[in-house]
Structures are given as structure tokens and as C-alpha cells.
């Protein structure tokens, strides 16, 4: 069982979670929850004809190898394999653990799975291709009383299956809710209107393309006035004022549940300190998934400050020019500064392996 409070795995028969102490429901009495989730449905194209021409053991071996790689993509992006359905896989993003970017994770996973399937097809010499459908909406998650595992039930699951059916081989087709949650982060092409049997309303669909931003980037939208955070904001601005007047560094940690407005509060603090003290503000970011290093947030923060591009490893000359813009006549140790900055961007320096 997964703890409904902290999502930590619990031992069988435990009455309380060993991680957070939350009381656990008794066996067979696990409570259902309403959740906004993103469902991903992926299916192998032409599996019936593929299986007809091959020995069952060969089919199982090939499909096992493919699904093992696809499941790794789902896990890498923080999703959960809901179930395998013959030649298809259903994945869940947002339950039991919710993220603020579950829709984006679902679409990125679909794109990653297409690349994985192409690489696997080349490796084994078999023309394996996928169709992927992604939908977002409210479901009821829990275990079926008939003895089923933890799963999601709702129209979102049916829509994901229908989107998968309509997706082109090698494509990722998404519904309107997923599109609205990820536009500006993923490139899309309109794919027309889909009429789903049993639904009273048709569904607008889009075909996903390449990501437009790094994982974890926040979509810029309308900025409404900040309400109900006067005390927190004044505390932060006063603390920053002490750092400025006493020439001391300051680190502030803002903690809270997802969607509580932590990022917005930090932005308001930065704007207020910049206006009051003439401060320059930069922002680092920890990637929620993907290849990264412990120094990555510092590199993210320095890129715009030094006028470097958002992606890629800058050259030694680019970093040296960017560093020297802060002082026309830097002493010889400036080369050490250049090496240190280039090391943050994972460039080749004497600091490699430090």
C-alpha cells in the first residue's frame, strides 16, 4: 500500500505509515479519491499482424524488451504504470503523487517513448511503432472492490484510449485540457475535431511536437494582484534589507504545498528588492527530471546574467568575454574564475572530476 499522506510505500498489514505516522486504512477499505490526473495510453502499431508471422516466444521477448524500456520512460518522468493491456500500456500522472506539471510530464513521456521505440526498433531490426494518446481531467482513483489494484476510473481514461486510436504512428495526440495546460511549453499542430462515441461533445485535438522549454519551466500567463500575502512579503523584503545594509549573504527557503504561490511570492520579493535597493535578481532552477548536476541551479542563474544562451555548453572564449564584462582589467586569477564558471556549465576545464 502507498501512504495516502506522504506516498511512501508501507509494509503489508501496517496500521500506521512508518515514514509520517499517518493512519492507514484497513485492508480492503482503502478510500477513493478524486484527482485531476493525466492519462497516457500507448499502443504498438500493427501488433496483430506482427504476432501472426512470428513464434509466440519471440513475440513475448520482443514486447517485453520494448515495454521494459517504455516503463523506464514513464518512471523517469514521475509517472506510474497503471496496467499493461496486451500490446498497450496505460500510464498515470498525478496519482498517487501529484505534481504541478503532470500534464507536461505526460506529453514529454509520450515524446520520449516514441524516441525509445524508434531506437529499439533499430536495435532489434523490427518495425515497431507507437501511437500515443494523452488526456487530462478529473478521475476517481482507488482500488476496485472486486480485488483490483490501484487504478483510475473516469472519462479521461476512455478519452486517452480514443486519442491513441486516432493518433498517427509515431505521433502523440492530446486533448484540449492537456493542450491548454502545456501550450507554450510544447509545440503543437491542430489535428482537428474528434467525435467520441458515447460523448455528447466533440473534442479538439492537437499533435505534439518538440518541447519549447526545459523541464520545470513555468508558463508565463496573466499576473493578477497578490492577495493575502502582505505579512510574508514584508518579512522577506525586510530580511533582504538587512542583507543589503549589513553586507551579509542571505538564504531564504519558502515551503508550502503545490499551488500555494511559492514562486509568485519569490517573484514579488525580487521585484520589491530590485525597486527598493536597485538589486539585480537571477533565478536558478532544479530540473524535476532529466540529466542534471548539483551545480545546475547556479548555472541556470548565471546564464542570463552573463548573456549566455539557455542551452548548450558555452566555449571558453564566450565565458571569458562574459566574465570580463564585469571588469575591464581583471588580475591573472581571472582565469580561475573563467574555469569555475565554465565548470558550472559542464565544460572541459582543469576542474573536471573535482
Tab-separated table of C-alpha atoms in Angstrom, residues 171-320:
chain	number	residue	atom	x	y	z
A	171	UNK	CA	2.699	10.601	-33.057
A	172	UNK	CA	1.419	11.899	-29.694
A	173	UNK	CA	-2.174	13.164	-29.847
A	174	UNK	CA	-3.542	15.213	-26.923
A	175	UNK	CA	-6.935	16.507	-25.892
A	176	UNK	CA	-7.954	20.111	-25.244
A	177	UNK	CA	-7.341	20.061	-21.460
A	178	UNK	CA	-3.801	18.738	-21.919
A	179	UNK	CA	-3.151	21.263	-24.689
A	180	UNK	CA	-4.307	24.205	-22.563
A	181	UNK	CA	-2.083	23.075	-19.671
A	182	UNK	CA	1.052	22.714	-21.826
A	183	UNK	CA	0.803	25.204	-24.684
A	184	UNK	CA	3.825	27.460	-24.689
A	185	UNK	CA	5.915	24.568	-23.347
A	186	UNK	CA	5.299	22.079	-26.171
A	187	UNK	CA	4.958	22.832	-29.897
A	188	UNK	CA	1.577	21.714	-31.265
A	189	UNK	CA	-0.210	21.378	-34.581
A	190	UNK	CA	-4.031	21.355	-34.738
A	191	UNK	CA	-5.274	17.855	-35.540
A	192	UNK	CA	-8.976	18.545	-35.969
A	193	UNK	CA	-12.088	17.639	-34.010
A	194	UNK	CA	-12.620	14.154	-32.652
A	195	UNK	CA	-16.095	12.717	-32.124
A	196	UNK	CA	-16.010	10.115	-29.364
A	197	UNK	CA	-18.742	7.514	-29.282
A	198	UNK	CA	-20.904	7.962	-26.191
A	199	UNK	CA	-19.839	11.566	-25.574
A	200	UNK	CA	-22.254	14.421	-26.187
A	201	UNK	CA	-19.475	16.873	-27.087
A	202	UNK	CA	-16.676	16.533	-29.620
A	203	UNK	CA	-13.034	17.015	-28.580
A	204	UNK	CA	-10.454	19.324	-30.138
A	205	UNK	CA	-7.142	17.543	-30.644
A	206	UNK	CA	-3.528	18.599	-31.196
A	207	UNK	CA	-0.458	16.722	-32.355
A	208	UNK	CA	2.527	17.272	-30.051
A	209	UNK	CA	5.896	18.312	-31.487
A	210	UNK	CA	9.190	19.275	-29.906
A	211	UNK	CA	9.387	20.783	-26.377
A	212	UNK	CA	9.860	24.557	-26.390
A	213	UNK	CA	11.407	24.847	-22.907
A	214	UNK	CA	13.407	22.859	-20.401
A	215	UNK	CA	11.567	20.599	-17.913
A	216	UNK	CA	10.152	22.527	-14.989
A	217	UNK	CA	9.842	25.850	-16.855
A	218	UNK	CA	6.859	27.913	-15.836
A	219	UNK	CA	4.438	29.133	-18.449
A	220	UNK	CA	4.078	32.920	-18.363
A	221	UNK	CA	0.460	33.988	-18.040
A	222	UNK	CA	-1.564	36.917	-16.776
A	223	UNK	CA	-0.293	38.260	-13.474
A	224	UNK	CA	-3.063	39.206	-11.069
A	225	UNK	CA	-2.592	41.302	-7.905
A	226	UNK	CA	-1.108	39.403	-4.958
A	227	UNK	CA	-3.732	38.884	-2.234
A	228	UNK	CA	-3.310	37.656	1.348
A	229	UNK	CA	0.495	37.563	1.477
A	230	UNK	CA	1.295	41.007	2.925
A	231	UNK	CA	2.858	39.641	6.107
A	232	UNK	CA	5.045	37.083	4.316
A	233	UNK	CA	6.146	39.589	1.679
A	234	UNK	CA	7.056	42.288	4.217
A	235	UNK	CA	9.098	39.745	6.188
A	236	UNK	CA	11.053	38.749	3.103
A	237	UNK	CA	11.686	42.318	1.974
A	238	UNK	CA	12.832	43.324	5.481
A	239	UNK	CA	15.219	40.367	5.610
A	240	UNK	CA	16.673	41.338	2.251
A	241	UNK	CA	17.087	44.883	3.545
A	242	UNK	CA	19.219	43.596	6.417
A	243	UNK	CA	21.399	41.710	3.951
A	244	UNK	CA	21.929	44.882	1.933
A	245	UNK	CA	22.619	47.245	4.832
A	246	UNK	CA	24.875	44.825	6.757
A	247	UNK	CA	26.648	43.380	3.709
A	248	UNK	CA	25.761	39.806	4.692
A	249	UNK	CA	24.539	36.997	2.455
A	250	UNK	CA	21.023	35.707	2.980
A	251	UNK	CA	19.309	32.442	2.109
A	252	UNK	CA	15.526	32.147	2.368
A	253	UNK	CA	13.545	28.919	1.983
A	254	UNK	CA	9.846	29.189	1.126
A	255	UNK	CA	7.935	25.977	1.845
A	256	UNK	CA	4.352	25.023	1.133
A	257	UNK	CA	2.002	22.711	-0.723
A	258	UNK	CA	1.924	22.670	-4.504
A	259	UNK	CA	-0.059	25.588	-5.935
A	260	UNK	CA	0.154	27.691	-2.760
A	261	UNK	CA	2.021	30.500	-4.541
A	262	UNK	CA	5.651	29.973	-3.503
A	263	UNK	CA	7.061	31.019	-6.872
A	264	UNK	CA	4.783	34.062	-7.037
A	265	UNK	CA	5.889	35.170	-3.552
A	266	UNK	CA	9.552	34.848	-4.561
A	267	UNK	CA	8.905	36.903	-7.712
A	268	UNK	CA	7.162	39.634	-5.713
A	269	UNK	CA	10.079	39.724	-3.261
A	270	UNK	CA	12.583	40.027	-6.111
A	271	UNK	CA	10.624	42.888	-7.693
A	272	UNK	CA	10.336	44.745	-4.378
A	273	UNK	CA	14.040	44.375	-3.538
A	274	UNK	CA	15.051	45.443	-7.038
A	275	UNK	CA	12.885	48.565	-6.772
A	276	UNK	CA	13.942	49.459	-3.229
A	277	UNK	CA	17.655	48.613	-3.339
A	278	UNK	CA	18.494	48.511	-7.037
A	279	UNK	CA	19.312	44.809	-6.785
A	280	UNK	CA	19.906	42.538	-9.751
A	281	UNK	CA	17.932	39.311	-9.437
A	282	UNK	CA	18.652	35.988	-11.122
A	283	UNK	CA	16.851	32.668	-10.760
A	284	UNK	CA	18.236	29.145	-10.581
A	285	UNK	CA	16.127	26.086	-11.244
A	286	UNK	CA	16.376	22.441	-10.204
A	287	UNK	CA	15.165	20.203	-13.024
A	288	UNK	CA	12.428	17.828	-11.807
A	289	UNK	CA	13.720	15.101	-14.127
A	290	UNK	CA	16.279	14.636	-16.862
A	291	UNK	CA	20.060	14.859	-16.808
A	292	UNK	CA	21.331	17.380	-14.283
A	293	UNK	CA	24.019	18.074	-11.661
A	294	UNK	CA	24.007	19.554	-8.133
A	295	UNK	CA	25.512	22.751	-9.587
A	296	UNK	CA	22.827	23.132	-12.252
A	297	UNK	CA	20.770	25.796	-10.375
A	298	UNK	CA	23.843	28.056	-10.202
A	299	UNK	CA	24.438	27.561	-13.926
A	300	UNK	CA	20.796	28.441	-14.693
A	301	UNK	CA	21.109	31.602	-12.619
A	302	UNK	CA	24.349	32.720	-14.277
A	303	UNK	CA	23.340	32.175	-17.900
A	304	UNK	CA	21.111	35.272	-18.294
A	305	UNK	CA	23.421	37.345	-16.073
A	306	UNK	CA	26.374	36.566	-18.351
A	307	UNK	CA	24.337	36.877	-21.540
A	308	UNK	CA	24.796	33.208	-22.488
A	309	UNK	CA	22.266	31.064	-24.354
A	310	UNK	CA	19.835	28.973	-22.290
A	311	UNK	CA	21.107	25.621	-23.565
A	312	UNK	CA	24.359	24.026	-24.635
A	313	UNK	CA	27.905	24.274	-23.327
A	314	UNK	CA	29.467	27.712	-23.995
A	315	UNK	CA	33.019	27.959	-25.300
A	316	UNK	CA	35.956	29.158	-23.224
A	317	UNK	CA	36.062	32.390	-25.233
A	318	UNK	CA	32.350	33.068	-24.643
A	319	UNK	CA	32.680	32.591	-20.884
A	320	UNK	CA	35.869	34.681	-20.718
